[in-house]
Coordinates of N, CA, C and O in Angstrom, one line a residue:
X1 N 0.9 -1.2 0.0 CA 0.0 0.0 0.0 C 0.9 1.2 0.0 O 1.7 1.4 0.9
X2 N 0.7 2.1 -1.0 CA 1.5 3.3 -1.1 C 1.0 4.4 -0.3 O -0.2 4.6 -0.2
X3 N 1.9 5.1 0.4 CA 1.5 6.2 1.2 C 1.3 7.5 0.3 O 0.4 8.2 0.4
X4 N 2.3 7.7 -0.5 CA 2.4 8.9 -1.3 C 1.7 8.7 -2.7 O 1.6 7.5 -3.1
X5 N 1.3 9.8 -3.3 CA 0.7 9.7 -4.7 C 1.8 9.4 -5.7 O 3.0 9.7 -5.5
X6 N 1.4 8.8 -6.8 CA 2.3 8.5 -7.9 C 1.6 9.1 -9.2 O 0.4 9.4 -9.1
X7 N 2.3 9.0 -10.3 CA 1.6 9.5 -11.5 C 0.5 8.5 -11.9 O -0.4 8.9 -12.7
X8 N 0.5 7.3 -11.4 CA -0.5 6.3 -11.7 C -1.7 6.4 -10.8 O -2.8 5.8 -11.1
X9 N -1.6 7.0 -9.6 CA -2.8 7.0 -8.7 C -2.5 7.7 -7.4 O -1.4 8.1 -7.1
X10 N -3.5 7.7 -6.5 CA -3.4 8.3 -5.2 C -3.0 7.4 -4.2 O -3.5 6.2 -4.1
X11 N -2.1 7.8 -3.3 CA -1.7 7.0 -2.1 C -2.8 7.0 -1.1 O -3.8 7.7 -1.2
X12 N -2.6 6.2 0.0 CA -3.6 6.1 1.0 C -3.9 7.4 1.7 O -5.0 7.6 2.1
X13 N -2.9 8.3 1.9 CA -3.2 9.5 2.6 C -4.1 10.4 1.8 O -5.1 10.9 2.4
X14 N -3.9 10.6 0.6 CA -4.7 11.4 -0.3 C -6.1 10.8 -0.4 O -7.1 11.5 -0.4
X15 N -6.2 9.5 -0.5 CA -7.5 8.8 -0.5 C -8.3 9.0 0.8 O -9.5 9.2 0.8
X16 N -7.6 8.9 1.9 CA -8.3 9.1 3.2 C -8.8 10.5 3.3 O -9.9 10.8 3.8
X17 N -7.9 11.5 2.9 CA -8.3 12.9 2.9 C -9.6 13.0 2.1 O -10.6 13.7 2.5
X18 N -9.6 12.5 0.9 CA -10.7 12.7 0.0 C -12.0 12.1 0.5 O -13.0 12.8 0.6
X19 N -12.0 10.8 0.9 CA -13.2 10.2 1.4 C -13.7 10.6 2.7 O -14.9 10.8 2.9
X20 N -12.8 10.9 3.7 CA -13.2 11.4 5.0 C -13.8 12.8 4.9 O -14.8 13.1 5.5
X21 N -13.2 13.6 4.1 CA -13.7 15.0 3.9 C -15.0 14.9 3.2 O -15.9 15.7 3.5
X22 N -15.2 14.0 2.2 CA -16.4 13.9 1.5 C -17.6 13.6 2.4 O -18.6 14.2 2.4
X23 N -17.3 12.6 3.3 CA -18.3 12.1 4.2 C -18.6 13.3 5.2 O -19.8 13.5 5.5
X24 N -17.6 13.9 5.7 CA -17.7 15.0 6.7 C -18.5 16.2 6.1 O -19.4 16.7 6.8
X25 N -18.2 16.5 4.9 CA -18.9 17.7 4.2 C -20.4 17.4 4.1 O -21.3 18.2 4.4
X26 N -20.7 16.2 3.6 CA -22.1 15.8 3.4 C -22.8 15.7 4.8 O -23.9 16.3 5.0
X27 N -22.2 15.1 5.8 CA -22.7 15.1 7.1 C -22.9 16.4 7.7 O -24.0 16.7 8.4
X28 N -22.0 17.3 7.5 CA -22.1 18.7 8.0 C -23.3 19.4 7.4 O -24.0 20.2 8.0
X29 N -23.5 19.2 6.1 CA -24.6 19.9 5.4 C -25.9 19.4 5.9 O -26.8 20.2 6.3
X30 N -26.0 18.1 6.1 CA -27.2 17.5 6.7 C -27.5 18.0 8.1 O -28.6 18.4 8.5
X31 N -26.4 18.0 8.9 CA -26.5 18.5 10.3 C -26.9 19.9 10.3 O -27.8 20.3 11.1
X32 N -26.3 20.7 9.4 CA -26.7 22.1 9.3 C -28.2 22.3 9.0 O -28.9 23.2 9.6
X33 N -28.7 21.6 8.0 CA -30.1 21.7 7.6 C -31.0 21.3 8.8 O -32.0 22.0 9.0
X34 N -30.6 20.3 9.5 CA -31.4 19.8 10.6 C -31.4 20.8 11.8 O -32.4 21.1 12.4
X35 N -30.2 21.3 12.1 CA -30.1 22.1 13.4 C -30.7 23.4 13.2 O -31.2 24.0 14.3
X36 N -30.8 24.0 12.0 CA -31.4 25.3 11.9 C -32.9 25.2 12.1 O -33.6 26.3 12.3
X37 N -33.5 24.0 12.1 CA -34.9 23.9 12.3 C -35.3 23.5 13.7 O -36.5 23.3 14.0
X38 N -34.3 23.3 14.5 CA -34.6 23.0 15.9 C -35.2 24.1 16.7 O -34.8 25.3 16.5
X39 N -36.1 23.9 17.6 CA -36.6 25.0 18.4 C -35.9 25.0 19.7 O -35.2 24.0 20.1
X40 N -36.2 26.0 20.5 CA -35.5 26.2 21.8 C -35.7 25.0 22.7 O -34.8 24.8 23.6
X41 N -36.8 24.3 22.6 CA -37.1 23.2 23.6 C -36.5 21.9 23.1 O -36.6 20.9 23.9
X42 N -35.8 21.8 22.0 CA -35.2 20.6 21.6 C -34.0 20.3 22.4 O -33.2 21.2 22.8
X43 N -33.8 19.0 22.8 CA -32.6 18.7 23.6 C -31.3 18.8 22.8 O -30.3 18.9 23.4
X44 N -31.4 19.0 21.5 CA -30.2 19.2 20.7 C -30.0 20.6 20.3 O -29.1 20.9 19.5
X45 N -30.8 21.6 20.8 CA -30.7 23.0 20.4 C -29.3 23.5 20.6 O -28.8 24.3 19.8
X46 N -28.6 23.2 21.7 CA -27.2 23.6 21.9 C -26.2 22.7 21.4 O -25.1 23.1 20.9
X47 N -26.4 21.4 21.6 CA -25.4 20.4 21.2 C -25.2 20.3 19.7 O -24.0 20.1 19.3
X48 N -26.2 20.4 18.9 CA -26.0 20.2 17.5 C -25.1 21.3 16.9 O -24.1 21.1 16.2
X49 N -25.4 22.6 17.3 CA -24.4 23.7 16.8 C -23.0 23.5 17.3 O -22.0 23.8 16.6
X50 N -22.9 23.0 18.6 CA -21.6 22.8 19.2 C -20.8 21.7 18.3 O -19.6 21.9 18.0
X51 N -21.5 20.7 18.0 CA -20.8 19.6 17.1 C -20.5 20.2 15.8 O -19.4 20.0 15.3
X52 N -21.4 21.0 15.2 CA -21.2 21.6 13.9 C -20.0 22.5 13.9 O -19.1 22.4 13.0
X53 N -19.9 23.3 14.9 CA -18.7 24.2 15.0 C -17.4 23.5 15.2 O -16.4 23.8 14.6
X54 N -17.5 22.5 16.1 CA -16.2 21.7 16.4 C -15.7 21.0 15.2 O -14.5 21.1 14.8
X55 N -16.6 20.3 14.5 CA -16.2 19.6 13.3 C -15.7 20.6 12.2 O -14.8 20.3 11.5
X56 N -16.4 21.7 12.1 CA -16.0 22.7 11.1 C -14.6 23.2 11.4 O -13.8 23.4 10.4
X57 N -14.2 23.4 12.6 CA -12.8 23.9 12.9 C -11.8 22.8 12.6 O -10.7 23.0 12.2
X58 N -12.2 21.5 12.9 CA -11.3 20.4 12.6 C -11.1 20.3 11.1 O -10.1 20.0 10.6
X59 N -12.2 20.5 10.3 CA -12.2 20.5 8.9 C -11.3 21.6 8.3 O -10.6 21.4 7.3
X60 N -11.3 22.7 8.9 CA -10.4 23.8 8.5 C -8.9 23.4 8.6 O -8.1 23.6 7.7
X61 N -8.6 22.8 9.8 CA -7.3 22.3 10.0 C -6.9 21.2 9.0 O -5.8 21.2 8.4
X62 N -7.8 20.3 8.7 CA -7.6 19.2 7.8 C -7.4 19.7 6.4 O -6.6 19.2 5.6
X63 N -8.2 20.7 6.0 CA -8.1 21.3 4.7 C -6.7 21.9 4.5 O -6.1 21.7 3.4
X64 N -6.1 22.6 5.5 CA -4.8 23.2 5.4 C -3.8 22.1 5.3 O -2.8 22.1 4.4
X65 N -3.9 21.0 6.1 CA -3.0 19.9 6.0 C -3.1 19.2 4.6 O -2.1 18.8 4.0
X66 N -4.3 19.1 4.1 CA -4.5 18.5 2.8 C -3.9 19.3 1.7 O -3.3 18.7 0.7
X67 N -4.0 20.6 1.7 CA -3.3 21.5 0.8 C -1.8 21.2 0.8 O -1.1 21.1 -0.2
X68 N -1.2 21.1 2.0 CA 0.2 20.9 2.2 C 0.6 19.5 1.6 O 1.6 19.4 0.9
X69 N -0.2 18.5 1.9 CA 0.0 17.2 1.3 C 0.0 17.2 -0.2 O 0.8 16.6 -0.9
X70 N -1.0 17.9 -0.8 CA -1.2 17.9 -2.2 C 0.1 18.6 -2.9 O 0.6 18.2 -3.9
X71 N 0.5 19.7 -2.2 CA 1.7 20.4 -2.8 C 3.0 19.6 -2.7 O 3.9 19.7 -3.5
X72 N 3.0 18.6 -1.8 CA 4.2 17.8 -1.6 C 4.2 16.5 -2.4 O 5.2 15.8 -2.3
X73 N 3.2 16.3 -3.1 CA 3.0 15.0 -3.8 C 2.9 15.3 -5.3 O 2.5 16.3 -5.8
X74 N 3.2 14.2 -6.1 CA 3.1 14.2 -7.5 C 1.5 14.1 -7.8 O 0.8 13.5 -7.1
X75 N 1.1 14.8 -8.8 CA -0.3 14.8 -9.2 C -0.5 13.6 -10.2 O 0.2 13.5 -11.2
X76 N -1.4 12.7 -9.9 CA -1.6 11.6 -10.8 C -2.0 12.1 -12.2 O -2.7 13.1 -12.4
X77 N -1.6 11.4 -13.2 CA -1.8 11.7 -14.6 C -3.3 11.7 -14.9 O -4.1 10.9 -14.5
X78 N -3.7 12.7 -15.7 CA -5.1 12.8 -16.2 C -5.1 12.7 -17.7 O -6.0 13.2 -18.4
X79 N -4.1 12.0 -18.3 CA -4.0 11.9 -19.7 C -5.2 11.2 -20.4 O -5.4 11.4 -21.5
X80 N -5.9 10.4 -19.6 CA -7.0 9.7 -20.1 C -8.3 10.6 -20.3 O -9.3 10.2 -20.8
X81 N -8.2 11.8 -19.8 CA -9.2 12.8 -20.0 C -9.0 13.7 -21.2 O -7.9 13.9 -21.6
X82 N -10.1 14.2 -21.8 CA -9.9 15.1 -22.9 C -9.4 16.4 -22.3 O -9.4 16.7 -21.1
X83 N -9.0 17.3 -23.2 CA -8.4 18.6 -22.7 C -9.5 19.4 -22.0 O -9.2 20.0 -21.0
X84 N -10.7 19.4 -22.5 CA -11.8 20.0 -21.8 C -12.1 19.4 -20.4 O -12.3 20.2 -19.4
X85 N -12.1 18.1 -20.3 CA -12.3 17.4 -19.0 C -11.1 17.7 -18.1 O -11.4 17.9 -16.9
X86 N -9.9 17.9 -18.6 CA -8.8 18.2 -17.7 C -9.0 19.6 -17.1 O -8.7 19.8 -15.9
X87 N -9.4 20.6 -18.0 CA -9.6 21.9 -17.5 C -10.8 22.0 -16.5 O -10.7 22.7 -15.5
X88 N -11.8 21.2 -16.8 CA -13.0 21.2 -15.9 C -12.6 20.5 -14.5 O -13.0 21.0 -13.5
X89 N -11.8 19.5 -14.6 CA -11.3 18.8 -13.4 C -10.5 19.8 -12.5 O -10.7 19.9 -11.3
X90 N -9.6 20.5 -13.2 CA -8.8 21.5 -12.5 C -9.7 22.6 -11.8 O -9.5 22.9 -10.6
X91 N -10.7 23.1 -12.6 CA -11.6 24.1 -12.1 C -12.4 23.6 -10.9 O -12.6 24.3 -9.9
X92 N -12.9 22.4 -11.0 CA -13.7 21.8 -9.9 C -12.9 21.6 -8.7 O -13.3 22.0 -7.6
X93 N -11.7 21.1 -8.8 CA -10.9 20.8 -7.6 C -10.5 22.1 -6.9 O -10.6 22.3 -5.7
X94 N -10.1 23.1 -7.7 CA -9.7 24.4 -7.0 C -11.0 25.1 -6.6 O -11.0 25.8 -5.6
X95 N -12.1 24.9 -7.3 CA -13.4 25.4 -6.8 C -13.7 24.9 -5.4 O -14.2 25.6 -4.5
X96 N -13.5 23.6 -5.2 CA -13.7 23.0 -3.9 C -12.9 23.7 -2.9 O -13.4 24.0 -1.8
X97 N -11.6 23.8 -3.1 CA -10.7 24.4 -2.2 C -11.2 25.8 -1.8 O -11.2 26.2 -0.6
X98 N -11.5 26.6 -2.7 CA -11.9 28.0 -2.5 C -13.3 28.0 -1.7 O -13.4 28.7 -0.7
X99 N -14.2 27.2 -2.2 CA -15.5 27.1 -1.5 C -15.4 26.7 -0.1 O -16.0 27.2 0.8
X100 N -14.6 25.6 0.1 CA -14.5 25.1 1.5 C -13.8 26.1 2.4 O -14.2 26.2 3.5
X101 N -12.7 26.7 1.9 CA -12.1 27.7 2.8 C -13.1 28.8 3.1 O -13.2 29.2 4.3
X102 N -13.8 29.4 2.1 CA -14.7 30.4 2.4 C -15.9 29.9 3.3 O -16.3 30.7 4.2
X103 N -16.3 28.7 3.1 CA -17.4 28.1 3.9 C -17.0 28.0 5.4 O -17.7 28.4 6.3
X104 N -15.8 27.5 5.6 CA -15.3 27.3 6.9 C -15.0 28.7 7.6 O -15.2 28.8 8.8
X105 N -14.4 29.6 6.9 CA -14.2 30.9 7.5 C -15.5 31.6 7.8 O -15.6 32.3 8.9
X106 N -16.5 31.5 6.9 CA -17.8 32.2 7.2 C -18.4 31.5 8.5 O -19.0 32.2 9.3
X107 N -18.3 30.2 8.6 CA -18.8 29.5 9.8 C -18.1 30.0 11.1 O -18.7 30.3 12.1
X108 N -16.8 30.2 10.9 CA -16.0 30.8 12.0 C -16.5 32.2 12.4 O -16.7 32.5 13.6
X109 N -16.8 33.0 11.4 CA -17.2 34.4 11.7 C -18.6 34.4 12.3 O -18.9 35.2 13.1
X110 N -19.5 33.5 11.9 CA -20.8 33.4 12.5 C -20.6 33.2 14.0 O -21.3 33.8 14.9
X111 N -19.8 32.3 14.4 CA -19.6 31.8 15.8 C -18.8 32.8 16.6 O -18.9 32.8 17.9
X112 N -17.9 33.6 16.0 CA -17.0 34.4 16.8 C -17.3 35.9 16.7 O -16.6 36.7 17.3
X113 N -18.3 36.3 16.0 CA -18.6 37.7 15.8 C -18.9 38.4 17.1 O -18.6 39.6 17.2
X114 N -19.4 37.7 18.1 CA -19.7 38.3 19.4 C -18.5 38.4 20.3 O -18.5 38.8 21.4
X115 N -17.3 37.9 19.8 CA -16.1 38.0 20.6 C -15.8 36.7 21.4 O -14.8 36.6 22.0
X116 N -16.7 35.7 21.3 CA -16.5 34.5 22.1 C -15.6 33.5 21.2 O -15.8 33.4 20.0
X117 N -14.8 32.7 21.9 CA -14.0 31.7 21.2 C -14.9 30.5 20.8 O -16.0 30.3 21.4
X118 N -14.4 29.6 20.0 CA -15.1 28.4 19.6 C -14.4 27.2 20.4 O -13.2 27.0 20.3
X119 N -15.2 26.5 21.2 CA -14.7 25.4 21.9 C -14.8 24.2 21.0 O -15.9 23.9 20.5
X120 N -13.7 23.5 20.7 CA -13.6 22.3 19.8 C -13.7 21.1 20.7 O -12.7 20.6 21.2
X121 N -14.9 20.6 20.9 CA -15.2 19.4 21.7 C -14.6 19.5 23.1 O -14.3 18.5 23.7
X122 N -14.4 20.7 23.6 CA -13.8 20.9 24.9 C -12.3 20.6 24.9 O -11.7 20.7 26.0
X123 N -11.7 20.3 23.8 CA -10.3 19.9 23.8 C -9.4 21.2 23.8 O -8.4 21.2 24.4
X124 N -9.8 22.2 23.0 CA -9.1 23.5 22.9 C -10.1 24.5 22.4 O -11.2 24.2 22.0
X125 N -9.7 25.8 22.5 CA -10.5 26.9 22.0 C -9.9 27.6 20.8 O -8.7 27.8 20.9
X126 N -10.7 27.9 19.8 CA -10.2 28.8 18.7 C -10.7 30.2 19.1 O -11.9 30.4 19.1
X127 N -9.7 31.1 19.3 CA -10.1 32.4 19.7 C -10.8 33.2 18.6 O -10.7 33.0 17.4
X128 N -11.6 34.2 19.1 CA -12.2 35.2 18.2 C -11.1 36.2 17.8 O -10.4 36.7 18.7
X129 N -11.0 36.5 16.5 CA -10.0 37.4 16.1 C -10.5 38.9 16.3 O -9.7 39.7 16.7
X130 N -11.8 39.1 16.1 CA -12.3 40.4 16.4 C -13.8 40.3 16.7 O -14.4 39.3 16.5
X131 N -14.3 41.4 17.2 CA -15.8 41.4 17.6 C -16.5 42.4 16.7 O -16.1 43.5 16.5
X132 N -17.6 41.9 16.1 CA -18.4 42.8 15.2 C -19.8 42.4 15.3 O -20.2 41.4 14.6
X133 N -20.6 43.0 16.1 CA -22.0 42.7 16.2 C -22.7 42.9 14.9 O -22.5 43.8 14.2
X134 N -23.6 41.9 14.6 CA -24.3 42.0 13.3 C -23.7 41.2 12.2 O -24.3 40.9 11.2
X135 N -22.4 40.9 12.4 CA -21.6 40.1 11.3 C -22.2 38.7 11.2 O -22.2 38.2 10.1
X136 N -22.7 38.2 12.3 CA -23.1 36.8 12.3 C -24.3 36.5 11.3 O -24.3 35.5 10.6
X137 N -25.2 37.5 11.1 CA -26.3 37.3 10.2 C -25.8 37.4 8.7 O -26.2 36.6 7.9
X138 N -24.9 38.3 8.4 CA -24.3 38.4 7.1 C -23.5 37.2 6.8 O -23.6 36.6 5.7
X139 N -22.6 36.8 7.7 CA -21.8 35.6 7.5 C -22.7 34.4 7.4 O -22.4 33.4 6.7
X140 N -23.8 34.3 8.2 CA -24.7 33.2 8.1 C -25.3 33.1 6.7 O -25.5 32.0 6.2
X141 N -25.7 34.2 6.1 CA -26.2 34.2 4.7 C -25.2 33.7 3.8 O -25.5 32.8 2.9
X142 N -24.0 34.2 3.9 CA -22.9 33.7 3.0 C -22.6 32.2 3.2 O -22.4 31.5 2.3
X143 N -22.6 31.8 4.5 CA -22.4 30.4 4.8 C -23.4 29.5 4.2 O -23.1 28.4 3.6
X144 N -24.6 29.9 4.2 CA -25.7 29.1 3.6 C -25.5 29.0 2.1 O -25.6 27.9 1.6
X145 N -25.3 30.1 1.4 CA -25.1 30.1 0.0 C -23.8 29.2 -0.4 O -23.9 28.4 -1.3
X146 N -22.8 29.3 0.4 CA -21.6 28.5 0.1 C -21.8 27.0 0.4 O -21.3 26.2 -0.3
X147 N -22.6 26.7 1.4 CA -22.9 25.3 1.7 C -23.7 24.7 0.5 O -23.3 23.6 0.1
X148 N -24.7 25.4 0.0 CA -25.4 24.9 -1.1 C -24.5 24.8 -2.4 O -24.6 23.8 -3.1
X149 N -23.7 25.7 -2.5 CA -22.7 25.7 -3.7 C -21.8 24.5 -3.6 O -21.5 23.9 -4.6
X150 N -21.3 24.3 -2.4 CA -20.4 23.1 -2.2 C -21.1 21.8 -2.4 O -20.5 20.9 -3.1
X151 N -22.3 21.7 -2.0 CA -23.0 20.4 -2.2 C -23.3 20.3 -3.7 O -23.3 19.2 -4.3
X152 N -23.7 21.4 -4.4 CA -23.9 21.3 -5.8 C -22.7 20.9 -6.6 O -22.7 20.1 -7.5
X153 N -21.5 21.5 -6.2 CA -20.3 21.1 -6.8 C -19.9 19.6 -6.5 O -19.4 18.9 -7.4
X154 N -20.2 19.2 -5.3 CA -20.0 17.8 -4.9 C -20.8 16.8 -5.8 O -20.4 15.8 -6.2
X155 N -22.1 17.2 -6.1 CA -23.0 16.4 -6.9 C -22.4 16.4 -8.3 O -22.4 15.3 -8.9
X156 N -21.9 17.5 -8.8 CA -21.3 17.5 -10.2 C -20.1 16.6 -10.2 O -19.9 15.9 -11.2
X157 N -19.3 16.7 -9.2 CA -18.0 15.9 -9.1 C -18.4 14.4 -9.1 O -17.7 13.6 -9.8
X158 N -19.4 14.1 -8.3 CA -19.8 12.7 -8.2 C -20.3 12.2 -9.6 O -20.0 11.1 -10.0
X159 N -21.2 13.0 -10.2 CA -21.7 12.6 -11.5 C -20.6 12.4 -12.6 O -20.6 11.5 -13.4
X160 N -19.6 13.3 -12.5 CA -18.5 13.2 -13.5 C -17.7 11.9 -13.2 O -17.3 11.2 -14.1
X161 N -17.4 11.6 -11.9 CA -16.7 10.4 -11.6 C -17.4 9.2 -12.0 O -16.8 8.2 -12.6
X162 N -18.7 9.2 -11.8 CA -19.5 8.0 -12.3 C -19.5 7.9 -13.8 O -19.5 6.8 -14.4
X163 N -19.6 9.0 -14.5 CA -19.6 9.1 -16.0 C -18.2 8.5 -16.4 O -18.2 7.6 -17.3
X164 N -17.1 8.9 -15.8 CA -15.8 8.4 -16.2 C -15.7 6.9 -16.0 O -15.1 6.2 -16.8
X165 N -16.3 6.4 -14.9 CA -16.2 5.0 -14.5 C -17.1 4.1 -15.4 O -16.6 3.1 -15.9
X166 N -18.3 4.5 -15.5 CA -19.3 3.6 -16.2 C -19.4 3.8 -17.7 O -19.6 2.9 -18.4
X167 N -19.3 5.1 -18.1 CA -19.4 5.3 -19.6 C -18.1 5.3 -20.3 O -17.9 4.6 -21.3
X168 N -17.1 6.0 -19.7 CA -15.8 6.1 -20.4 C -14.9 4.9 -20.1 O -13.9 4.7 -20.7
X169 N -15.3 4.2 -19.0 CA -14.5 3.0 -18.6 C -13.0 3.4 -18.2 O -12.1 2.6 -18.4
X170 N -12.9 4.6 -17.7 CA -11.5 5.0 -17.3 C -11.2 4.6 -15.8 O -12.1 4.2 -15.1
X171 N -10.0 4.7 -15.4 CA -9.5 4.3 -14.1 C -9.6 5.4 -13.1 O -9.2 5.2 -11.9
X172 N -10.2 6.5 -13.4 CA -10.3 7.7 -12.5 C -10.8 7.3 -11.1 O -10.2 7.6 -10.1
X173 N -12.0 6.7 -11.1 CA -12.6 6.4 -9.8 C -11.9 5.3 -9.1 O -11.7 5.4 -7.9
X174 N -11.4 4.3 -9.8 CA -10.6 3.2 -9.2 C -9.3 3.8 -8.5 O -8.9 3.3 -7.5
X175 N -8.7 4.8 -9.2 CA -7.5 5.3 -8.6 C -7.8 6.0 -7.3 O -6.9 6.0 -6.3
X176 N -8.9 6.6 -7.1 CA -9.3 7.3 -5.9 C -9.8 6.3 -4.9 O -9.8 6.6 -3.7
X177 N -10.3 5.2 -5.3 CA -10.8 4.2 -4.4 C -9.7 3.2 -3.9 O -9.6 3.0 -2.7
X178 N -9.0 2.7 -4.8 CA -8.0 1.7 -4.4 C -6.5 2.0 -4.7 O -5.6 1.2 -4.4
X179 N -6.3 3.2 -5.2 CA -4.9 3.7 -5.4 C -4.3 3.2 -6.7 O -5.0 2.7 -7.6
X180 N -3.0 3.5 -6.8 CA -2.3 3.1 -8.0 C -2.4 1.6 -8.3 O -2.4 0.8 -7.3
X181 N -2.4 1.2 -9.6 CA -2.4 -0.3 -9.8 C -1.2 -0.9 -9.3 O -0.1 -0.4 -9.3
X182 N -1.3 -2.1 -8.8 CA -0.2 -2.9 -8.2 C 0.1 -4.0 -9.2 O -0.8 -4.9 -9.4
X183 N 1.2 -4.0 -9.8 CA 1.6 -5.1 -10.8 C 2.9 -5.6 -10.5 O 3.8 -5.1 -9.9

């Protein structure tokens, strides 16, 4: 089992980053939809947002580590894609990075606009950088739009991967699922 990426496929670290972040992003979206509908008397009224904030801060850290990992590794070849597909793939991947960073920062701003730090599962606190009353509602609106945009891009990404796998019969999805071919 390869740890690092090669020109033939993704190593275990990149694949774990990919699939764990994919699961976390979808779970966070579902949690976000559910928690904003909770009323004051729900037993989850406080705990659901606490979990959402904590996971969001951990995802921000993971995103930064993932960028570092990607920069330190060879990018697997996309020669089996057309030139248009290569450009679309590049745009989608960088779109994810920009959307996720903006999504996570907007979530941070929602939670810290009042000057309070974010407690991450009680393990440590992420301090508030500044205090600006009223920012939480604007950041909340941006966060909502970015969340829907991220899920839409994830759906497009999923459809493209399935198209490559089932219609084009390419190894794109296999490389992200099981890594470089072992021969």
